[in-house]
Short mmCIF file of C-alpha atoms in Angstrom, two decimals:
data_model
loop_
_atom_site.label_atom_id
_atom_site.label_comp_id
_atom_site.label_asym_id
_atom_site.label_seq_id
_atom_site.Cartn_x
_atom_site.Cartn_y
_atom_site.Cartn_z
CA MET A 15 22.61 3.52 -15.42
CA LEU A 16 22.80 6.58 -17.67
CA LYS A 17 24.05 8.64 -14.76
CA VAL A 18 26.61 6.02 -13.80
CA ALA A 19 27.90 5.85 -17.38
CA SER A 20 27.99 9.62 -17.77
CA SER A 21 30.13 12.24 -16.12
CA PHE A 22 27.03 14.13 -14.93
CA ALA A 23 27.53 13.09 -11.32
CA PRO A 24 25.73 16.02 -9.65
CA GLY A 25 22.46 14.99 -11.30
CA ILE A 26 19.75 17.24 -12.70
CA PRO A 27 19.81 20.85 -11.41
CA ALA A 28 17.34 21.15 -8.54
CA ASN A 29 15.09 23.72 -10.23
CA LEU A 30 14.95 21.72 -13.47
CA PHE A 31 14.21 18.53 -11.55
CA THR A 32 11.33 20.28 -9.77
CA VAL A 33 9.93 21.52 -13.08
CA ILE A 34 10.09 18.03 -14.61
CA ILE A 35 8.41 16.33 -11.65
CA VAL A 36 5.69 18.96 -11.21
CA SER A 37 4.94 19.12 -14.96
CA CYS A 38 4.69 15.36 -15.28
CA LEU A 39 2.50 15.03 -12.19
CA ALA A 40 0.25 17.88 -13.40
CA ILE A 41 -0.29 16.20 -16.79
CA SER A 42 -0.90 12.82 -15.18
CA THR A 43 -3.34 14.35 -12.67
CA PHE A 44 -5.25 16.24 -15.35
CA TYR A 45 -5.94 13.20 -17.53
CA THR A 46 -6.75 10.95 -14.59
CA TYR A 47 -9.11 13.44 -12.93
CA LEU A 48 -11.05 13.95 -16.16
CA ASP A 49 -12.52 10.54 -15.37
CA ILE A 50 -13.53 11.49 -11.82
CA ASP A 51 -16.71 13.25 -10.78
CA PHE A 52 -15.72 14.66 -7.41
CA ALA A 53 -19.23 15.97 -6.87
CA GLY A 54 -20.32 12.36 -6.62
CA THR A 55 -17.34 10.88 -4.82
CA ARG A 56 -19.11 10.69 -1.48
CA GLY A 57 -21.16 7.80 -2.77
CA GLN A 58 -18.29 6.26 -4.72
CA VAL A 59 -15.96 5.57 -1.78
CA SER A 60 -17.34 3.16 0.80
CA LYS A 61 -16.81 3.64 4.51
CA SER A 62 -15.20 0.21 4.65
CA VAL A 63 -12.31 1.00 2.31
CA LYS A 64 -11.78 4.34 4.07
CA ALA A 65 -11.65 2.55 7.43
CA VAL A 66 -9.18 -0.06 6.17
CA VAL A 67 -6.72 2.44 4.70
CA LYS A 68 -6.97 5.10 7.41
CA SER A 69 -6.74 2.53 10.21
CA TRP A 70 -3.53 1.15 8.76
CA MET A 71 -2.09 4.64 8.33
CA LEU A 72 -2.89 5.32 11.99
CA VAL A 73 -1.11 2.10 12.98
CA ARG A 74 1.91 3.06 10.89
CA TRP A 75 2.09 6.48 12.49
CA THR A 76 1.74 5.01 15.98
CA VAL A 77 4.55 2.49 15.39
CA GLY A 78 6.69 5.10 13.62
CA LEU A 79 6.39 7.67 16.40
CA LEU A 80 7.20 5.04 19.02
CA LEU A 81 10.34 4.06 17.12
CA ILE A 82 11.43 7.69 16.66
CA PHE A 83 10.80 8.90 20.21
CA SER A 84 11.82 5.74 22.08
CA GLY A 85 15.46 6.09 21.10
CA VAL A 86 15.54 2.52 19.79
CA LEU A 87 16.59 3.61 16.30
CA TYR A 88 17.96 7.11 16.68
CA GLN A 89 20.71 8.10 19.09
CA ASN A 90 22.68 10.56 16.93
CA THR A 91 22.91 11.86 13.35
CA VAL A 92 24.73 8.72 12.18
CA ASP A 93 21.42 6.87 12.62
CA LEU A 94 19.37 9.36 10.61
CA TYR A 95 18.95 6.94 7.71
CA LYS A 96 16.93 4.69 10.06
CA VAL A 97 14.56 7.55 10.82
CA LEU A 98 14.19 8.23 7.09
CA TRP A 99 13.09 4.63 6.51
CA VAL A 100 10.56 4.97 9.33
CA LEU A 101 9.28 8.20 7.74
CA PHE A 102 9.02 6.38 4.40
CA TRP A 103 6.72 3.93 6.20
CA MET A 104 4.70 6.81 7.69
CA VAL A 105 4.13 9.14 4.70
CA PRO A 106 0.67 9.04 3.06
CA PRO A 107 -0.16 7.27 -0.23
CA ALA A 108 1.42 8.56 -3.43
CA LEU A 109 -0.29 11.21 -5.53
CA THR A 110 0.22 8.86 -8.51
CA SER A 111 -2.05 6.22 -6.89
CA PRO A 112 -5.01 7.01 -9.23
CA VAL A 113 -2.82 6.21 -12.25
CA LEU A 114 -2.06 2.75 -10.84
CA SER A 115 -5.76 2.30 -10.09
CA VAL A 116 -6.58 2.98 -13.74
CA LEU A 117 -3.92 0.53 -14.92
CA TRP A 118 -4.72 -2.22 -12.44
CA GLY A 119 -8.51 -2.21 -12.74
CA GLY A 120 -9.24 -0.49 -9.44
CA ASN A 121 -12.22 1.62 -8.45
CA LEU A 122 -10.21 4.87 -9.00
CA TYR A 123 -12.25 6.97 -6.56
CA PRO A 124 -10.68 5.63 -3.34
CA SER A 125 -7.17 6.13 -4.74
CA ALA A 126 -7.92 9.70 -5.76
CA VAL A 127 -9.89 10.80 -2.71
CA ILE A 128 -7.91 9.12 0.08
CA SER A 129 -4.45 9.96 -1.31
CA ARG A 130 -5.53 13.58 -1.73
CA THR A 131 -6.93 13.86 1.81
CA LEU A 132 -3.99 12.21 3.56
CA SER A 133 -1.45 14.19 1.52
CA ILE A 134 -2.95 17.39 2.91
CA ILE A 135 -3.04 16.19 6.52
CA ALA A 136 0.32 14.37 6.76
CA PRO A 137 2.71 17.34 6.23
CA VAL A 138 1.14 19.14 9.19
CA ALA A 139 1.66 16.08 11.39
CA LEU A 140 5.25 15.74 10.16
CA ILE A 141 6.03 19.35 11.09
CA GLY A 142 4.83 18.65 14.62
CA THR A 143 6.92 15.47 14.77
CA PHE A 144 10.11 17.27 13.73
CA ALA A 145 9.49 20.07 16.20
CA VAL A 146 9.25 17.63 19.10
CA ALA A 147 11.92 15.12 18.01
CA LYS A 148 14.43 17.83 17.01
CA LEU A 149 15.65 15.85 14.02
CA PRO A 150 18.31 17.38 11.72
CA ILE A 151 15.74 17.93 8.96
CA ASN A 152 14.87 21.44 7.83
CA ILE A 153 11.09 21.87 7.84
CA ALA A 154 11.43 24.45 5.05
CA SER A 155 12.19 21.53 2.72
CA LEU A 156 8.44 20.76 2.77
CA ASN A 157 7.97 23.82 0.54
CA PHE A 158 9.00 21.55 -2.34
CA PHE A 159 6.10 19.23 -1.55
CA TYR A 160 3.64 22.09 -1.08
CA PHE A 161 4.61 23.34 -4.53
CA ILE A 162 4.02 19.84 -5.95
CA LEU A 163 0.70 19.60 -4.10
CA ILE A 164 -0.59 22.91 -5.46
CA VAL A 165 0.82 22.98 -9.00
CA GLY A 166 1.00 19.23 -9.63
CA LEU A 167 -2.32 18.23 -8.04
CA ALA A 168 -4.71 21.01 -7.01
CA ILE A 169 -4.55 23.20 -10.13
CA PRO A 170 -4.71 20.44 -12.82
CA ALA A 171 -7.38 18.58 -10.84
CA THR A 172 -9.48 21.75 -10.63
CA LEU A 173 -9.06 22.43 -14.34
CA ALA A 174 -10.05 18.85 -15.14
CA GLN A 175 -13.18 19.13 -12.98
CA ILE A 176 -14.14 22.45 -14.60
CA GLY A 177 -13.81 20.86 -18.02
CA ARG A 178 -15.77 17.84 -16.89
CA ALA A 179 -18.56 20.01 -15.48
CA LYS A 180 -18.91 21.83 -18.81
CA SER A 181 -18.97 18.69 -20.93
CA PRO A 182 -18.87 15.30 -19.15
CA VAL A 183 -19.18 13.30 -22.38
CA ASP A 184 -16.35 15.15 -24.15
CA SER A 185 -14.20 14.91 -21.02
CA ASN A 186 -14.64 11.15 -20.76
CA HIS A 187 -13.95 10.76 -24.45
CA HIS A 188 -10.83 12.92 -24.25
CA SER A 189 -9.61 11.11 -21.13
CA LYS A 190 -10.01 7.65 -22.64
CA ASN A 191 -8.27 8.65 -25.89
CA TRP A 192 -5.36 10.49 -24.29
CA LYS A 193 -5.01 8.85 -20.88
CA PHE A 194 -1.84 7.13 -22.08
CA ILE A 195 -0.12 10.53 -21.91
CA GLY A 196 -0.67 10.54 -18.15
CA VAL A 197 0.88 7.07 -17.91
CA LEU A 198 3.88 8.16 -20.01
CA THR A 199 4.48 11.17 -17.78
CA VAL A 200 4.70 8.86 -14.76
CA ALA A 201 7.36 6.91 -16.66
CA VAL A 202 9.24 10.16 -17.31
CA MET A 203 9.03 10.97 -13.59
CA ALA A 204 10.49 7.56 -12.81
CA LEU A 205 13.41 8.08 -15.22
CA ALA A 206 14.15 11.58 -13.94
CA THR A 207 13.97 10.45 -10.31
CA GLY A 208 16.15 7.43 -10.97
CA PHE A 209 18.73 9.61 -12.66
CA GLN A 210 18.62 12.15 -9.84
CA PHE A 211 19.07 9.71 -6.97
CA THR A 212 21.45 7.15 -8.46
CA PRO A 213 24.93 7.48 -6.90
CA ALA A 214 27.62 7.87 -9.56
CA THR A 215 29.60 5.09 -7.89
CA PHE A 216 26.70 2.59 -7.84
CA ILE A 217 28.17 0.04 -10.30
CA SER A 218 31.59 0.07 -8.70
CA ASP A 219 30.10 -0.19 -5.21
CA ILE A 220 28.18 -3.31 -6.25
CA PHE A 221 30.68 -5.12 -8.46
CA PHE A 222 34.11 -3.48 -8.03
CA PRO A 223 34.16 -1.87 -4.56
CA THR A 224 36.99 0.56 -3.96
CA ASP A 225 35.51 1.98 -0.77
CA THR A 226 34.49 -0.71 1.70
CA ASN A 227 32.32 1.56 3.84
CA ARG A 228 30.41 2.86 0.82
CA ALA A 229 29.89 -0.64 -0.57
CA LEU A 230 28.63 -1.84 2.81
CA ALA A 231 26.29 1.19 2.99
CA CYS A 232 24.88 0.22 -0.42
CA LEU A 233 24.14 -3.36 0.65
CA GLN A 234 22.91 -2.30 4.08
CA GLN A 235 20.36 0.09 2.62
CA LEU A 236 19.30 -2.55 0.09
CA GLY A 237 18.48 -4.78 3.05
CA PHE A 238 16.43 -2.02 4.71
CA ALA A 239 14.62 -1.38 1.43
CA ILE A 240 13.71 -5.06 1.00
CA LEU A 241 12.45 -5.17 4.59
CA VAL A 242 10.31 -2.03 4.30
CA PHE A 243 8.79 -2.80 0.88
CA ALA A 244 8.15 -6.46 1.76
CA LEU A 245 6.56 -5.48 5.09
CA MET A 246 4.26 -2.98 3.38
CA ARG A 247 3.09 -5.53 0.84
CA GLY A 248 2.81 -8.44 3.23
CA LEU A 249 0.65 -6.50 5.67
CA ALA A 250 -1.44 -5.07 2.81
CA VAL A 251 -2.16 -8.56 1.45
CA LEU A 252 -3.10 -9.88 4.91
CA THR A 253 -5.35 -6.87 5.48
CA LEU A 254 -7.21 -7.44 2.23
CA VAL A 255 -7.59 -11.15 2.91
CA PHE A 256 -9.30 -10.41 6.23
CA SER A 257 -11.42 -7.57 4.78
CA GLN A 258 -12.49 -9.25 1.55
CA HIS A 259 -16.07 -9.59 2.79
CA TRP A 260 -16.36 -5.86 3.56
CA ILE A 261 -15.03 -4.25 0.37
CA SER A 262 -15.47 -4.96 -3.32
CA LYS A 263 -12.70 -6.40 -5.47
CA ALA A 264 -12.09 -3.06 -7.22
CA GLU A 265 -11.91 -1.24 -3.88
CA ALA A 266 -9.56 -3.92 -2.56
CA GLN A 267 -7.27 -3.16 -5.49
CA ASP A 268 -7.31 0.52 -4.56
CA ALA A 269 -6.70 -0.27 -0.89
CA TYR A 270 -3.65 -2.33 -1.86
CA ILE A 271 -2.33 0.51 -4.03
CA LEU A 272 -2.81 3.02 -1.22
CA LEU A 273 -1.11 0.82 1.37
CA VAL A 274 2.00 -0.11 -0.65
CA ASN A 275 2.80 3.11 -2.52
CA PRO A 276 4.00 5.81 -0.11
CA ASN A 277 4.25 9.41 -1.25
CA PHE A 278 7.84 9.33 -2.45
CA PHE A 279 7.99 13.03 -3.30
CA LEU A 280 6.84 14.08 0.16
CA TRP A 281 9.52 11.80 1.56
CA ALA A 282 12.08 13.15 -0.94
CA ALA A 283 11.25 16.68 0.24
CA LEU A 284 12.10 15.57 3.78
CA PHE A 285 15.31 13.96 2.51
CA SER A 286 16.35 17.18 0.76
CA GLY A 287 16.04 18.97 4.10
CA VAL A 288 18.61 16.78 5.87
CA SER A 289 21.11 19.14 7.47
CA THR A 290 23.84 16.68 8.43
CA THR A 291 26.65 15.04 6.45
CA ALA A 292 27.16 12.26 8.98
CA ASN A 293 27.06 8.81 7.34
CA ILE A 294 26.39 10.47 3.98
CA ASP A 295 26.86 7.24 1.98
CA ALA A 296 24.04 5.55 3.90
CA LEU A 297 21.78 8.56 3.28
CA LYS A 298 22.55 8.53 -0.47
CA TYR A 299 21.75 4.85 -0.80
CA THR A 300 18.64 5.22 1.34
CA ALA A 301 17.30 7.66 -1.26
CA PHE A 302 18.45 5.50 -4.16
CA TRP A 303 16.88 2.22 -3.02
CA ALA A 304 13.68 3.99 -1.93
CA ALA A 305 13.35 5.59 -5.38
CA LEU A 306 14.16 2.34 -7.17
CA GLY A 307 11.65 0.36 -5.14
CA PHE A 308 8.93 3.00 -5.41
CA PHE A 309 9.04 3.09 -9.22
CA CYS A 310 10.23 -0.40 -10.20
CA ILE A 311 8.33 -2.74 -7.88
CA PRO A 312 4.92 -1.49 -9.20
CA LEU A 313 6.11 -2.35 -12.72
CA GLY A 314 6.49 -5.98 -11.70
CA GLU A 315 3.18 -5.86 -9.87
CA GLN A 316 1.54 -4.36 -12.92
CA VAL A 317 2.62 -7.33 -15.03
CA LEU A 318 1.03 -9.68 -12.48
CA PHE A 319 -2.13 -7.62 -11.97
CA MET A 320 -2.62 -6.93 -15.68
CA ALA A 321 -2.17 -10.62 -16.52
CA SER A 322 -4.71 -11.55 -13.85
CA PHE A 323 -7.08 -8.73 -14.83
CA THR A 324 -6.84 -9.60 -18.54
CA ASN A 325 -7.45 -13.29 -17.81
CA GLU A 326 -10.53 -12.45 -15.72
CA MET A 327 -11.84 -10.14 -18.41
CA LEU A 328 -11.28 -12.84 -21.04
CA GLN A 329 -13.09 -15.41 -18.95
CA GLU A 330 -15.95 -13.00 -18.32
CA THR A 331 -16.14 -12.14 -22.02
CA MET A 332 -16.22 -15.82 -22.98
CA ARG A 333 -18.88 -16.48 -20.36
CA SER A 334 -20.95 -13.55 -21.62
CA SER A 335 -20.43 -14.68 -25.20
CA ARG A 336 -21.72 -18.17 -24.46
CA MET A 337 -24.79 -16.75 -22.75
CA ALA A 338 -25.36 -14.36 -25.64
CA THR A 339 -25.06 -17.21 -28.14
CA GLU A 340 -27.64 -19.30 -26.30
CA ASP A 341 -30.01 -16.35 -26.03
CA ILE A 342 -29.62 -15.56 -29.72
CA LYS A 343 -30.42 -19.16 -30.66
CA LYS A 344 -33.57 -19.06 -28.55
CA LEU A 345 -34.51 -15.72 -30.06
CA PHE A 346 -33.90 -17.01 -33.58
CA SER A 347 -36.09 -20.06 -32.98
CA GLN A 348 -38.83 -17.83 -31.55
CA LEU A 349 -38.75 -15.55 -34.61
CA ASP A 350 -38.44 -18.33 -37.21
CA THR A 351 -42.13 -19.19 -37.10
CA ASP A 352 -42.11 -21.02 -40.44
CA GLY A 353 -39.13 -23.19 -39.53
CA SER A 354 -37.18 -22.16 -42.64
CA LYS A 355 -33.92 -21.65 -40.69
CA ALA A 356 -33.82 -18.11 -42.05
CA LEU A 357 -35.49 -14.83 -41.11
CA GLU A 358 -37.44 -12.79 -43.64
CA LYS A 359 -38.17 -9.05 -43.42
CA ALA A 360 -41.47 -9.61 -41.64
CA GLU A 361 -39.69 -11.60 -38.95
CA ILE A 362 -37.05 -8.86 -38.56
CA ILE A 363 -39.92 -6.42 -37.92
CA GLU A 364 -41.08 -8.70 -35.13
CA LEU A 365 -37.49 -8.82 -33.80
CA LEU A 366 -37.53 -5.05 -33.42
CA GLY A 367 -40.84 -5.27 -31.62
CA LEU A 368 -39.40 -7.76 -29.13
CA ILE A 369 -36.39 -5.52 -28.57
CA GLU A 370 -38.68 -2.61 -27.76
CA ASP A 371 -40.57 -4.79 -25.30
CA MET A 372 -37.30 -5.67 -23.58
CA THR A 373 -35.97 -2.09 -23.47
CA THR A 374 -38.50 0.73 -23.50
CA GLY A 375 -41.52 -1.42 -22.80
CA GLU A 376 -43.45 0.34 -25.56
CA ARG A 377 -43.68 -0.49 -29.22
CA SER A 378 -43.19 2.18 -31.86
CA SER A 379 -45.54 2.47 -34.80
CA GLN A 380 -45.61 -0.22 -37.46
CA LYS A 381 -44.39 2.32 -40.01
CA ALA A 382 -41.33 3.17 -37.90
CA ARG A 383 -40.48 -0.49 -37.37
CA ILE A 384 -40.74 -1.19 -41.10
CA TYR A 385 -38.38 1.70 -41.84
CA ILE A 386 -35.80 0.50 -39.30
CA ALA A 387 -36.23 -3.15 -40.30
CA ASP A 388 -35.45 -2.37 -43.97
CA TYR A 389 -32.17 -0.73 -42.95
CA LEU A 390 -31.32 -3.42 -40.40
CA PHE A 391 -32.19 -6.27 -42.76
CA ASN A 392 -29.69 -5.01 -45.33
CA THR A 393 -27.04 -4.85 -42.59
CA LEU A 394 -27.77 -8.32 -41.25
CA ASP A 395 -27.96 -9.99 -44.64
CA ALA A 396 -24.19 -10.15 -45.09
CA ASP A 397 -24.26 -12.54 -48.08
CA LYS A 398 -27.13 -10.62 -49.70
CA ASN A 399 -29.20 -13.78 -50.38
CA GLY A 400 -32.45 -12.15 -49.29
CA SER A 401 -32.68 -13.75 -45.83
CA VAL A 402 -30.88 -13.73 -42.47
CA ASP A 403 -29.56 -17.03 -41.12
CA LEU A 404 -28.60 -17.82 -37.54
CA GLN A 405 -24.91 -17.11 -38.06
CA GLU A 406 -25.58 -13.66 -39.51
CA LEU A 407 -27.86 -12.75 -36.60
CA GLU A 408 -25.38 -14.15 -34.11
CA ASP A 409 -22.46 -12.21 -35.62
CA TYR A 410 -24.33 -8.95 -35.44
CA LEU A 411 -25.95 -9.24 -32.00
CA SER A 412 -22.75 -10.59 -30.42
CA THR A 413 -20.99 -7.44 -31.59
CA TYR A 414 -23.57 -4.70 -31.16
CA GLY A 415 -26.14 -6.10 -28.73
CA LEU A 416 -29.89 -5.77 -28.85
CA VAL A 417 -30.11 -2.09 -27.94
CA ALA A 418 -27.72 -1.14 -30.71
CA ASN A 419 -30.21 -2.49 -33.25
CA LEU A 420 -32.62 0.30 -32.45
CA ASN A 421 -29.89 2.90 -32.93
CA VAL A 422 -28.61 1.78 -36.31
#
């Protein structure tokens, strides 16, 4: 909308746009990959989720190649927009998939590993496709994607792994505290991309058309976009329904992300290499609706997934809380040997002994337990009346857990 309202019709200069996209992706990659131990990814990604995602990508490529080479969609350069939609269907998962996995409660590893692997393989296959099909797309345009792949993914991911190897604890801590920066950079990418690909005549073409052909191109490409995005999501949902017994819920979330979020910037690199001006309005709106769908549809999905994820977490927390409350009551009754409905220091010492039995399996010396019990008793005795009632014990253990008591 900013571009439509402004006089900056040409968009962001190409070099500046590249810098913005690569910088944002690099920052996002760095903070996401601080959470990933690639040395242990082999055991973190099941064969089932790999099979599901890679099988579907193979199916997409098979269907896409048949459509391109059969002549059903493409007879001349006027039909190039149809080929671009087919290529949008064929490109590998987005490099931003791990960010969505973090936000939507996925496993993270499948999104990171599979998107990385397929993003390396796919460009090679695309080059071969263009060579055979002789499409009016300059293969040199893939240099933009290679630059993104190296500077936006490989380098920051390597730096993140080096930092993680040196200090895993500090890396996890840093990632959790500053991961929101990676999410914000994805939002900046979305804004920059939206600005870049929005036709300056978009509002007039929708509401006050002055050029009938351009307005029809806008609506036509909207229809193609709805078809492609709906097909991706419908097939992804059906796939996960049939494979729910093979993969975990977190992996299913990652599989969905990988199947419905194509690598827009690889596709945009192909779009930038188009060497024909035939049906230019259709090509412009192909890019616009693809960009809008790629960045905006996941926002709506995030609202749904986050609401569902939050509700599940709340239910699980409440369930755990009820169990913890029952256990604490049983524990309190076991410790309250005199039936006074309150625990004295001697009974707190016995509490620590029981905790040691449940954790380490060995009891520390009586002197050590007395020392810890004195400190813990003062913490538990919130009203400072010289004893610990059930509510005080429940409040503390519900918050910190049994193990935490030994680390006070």
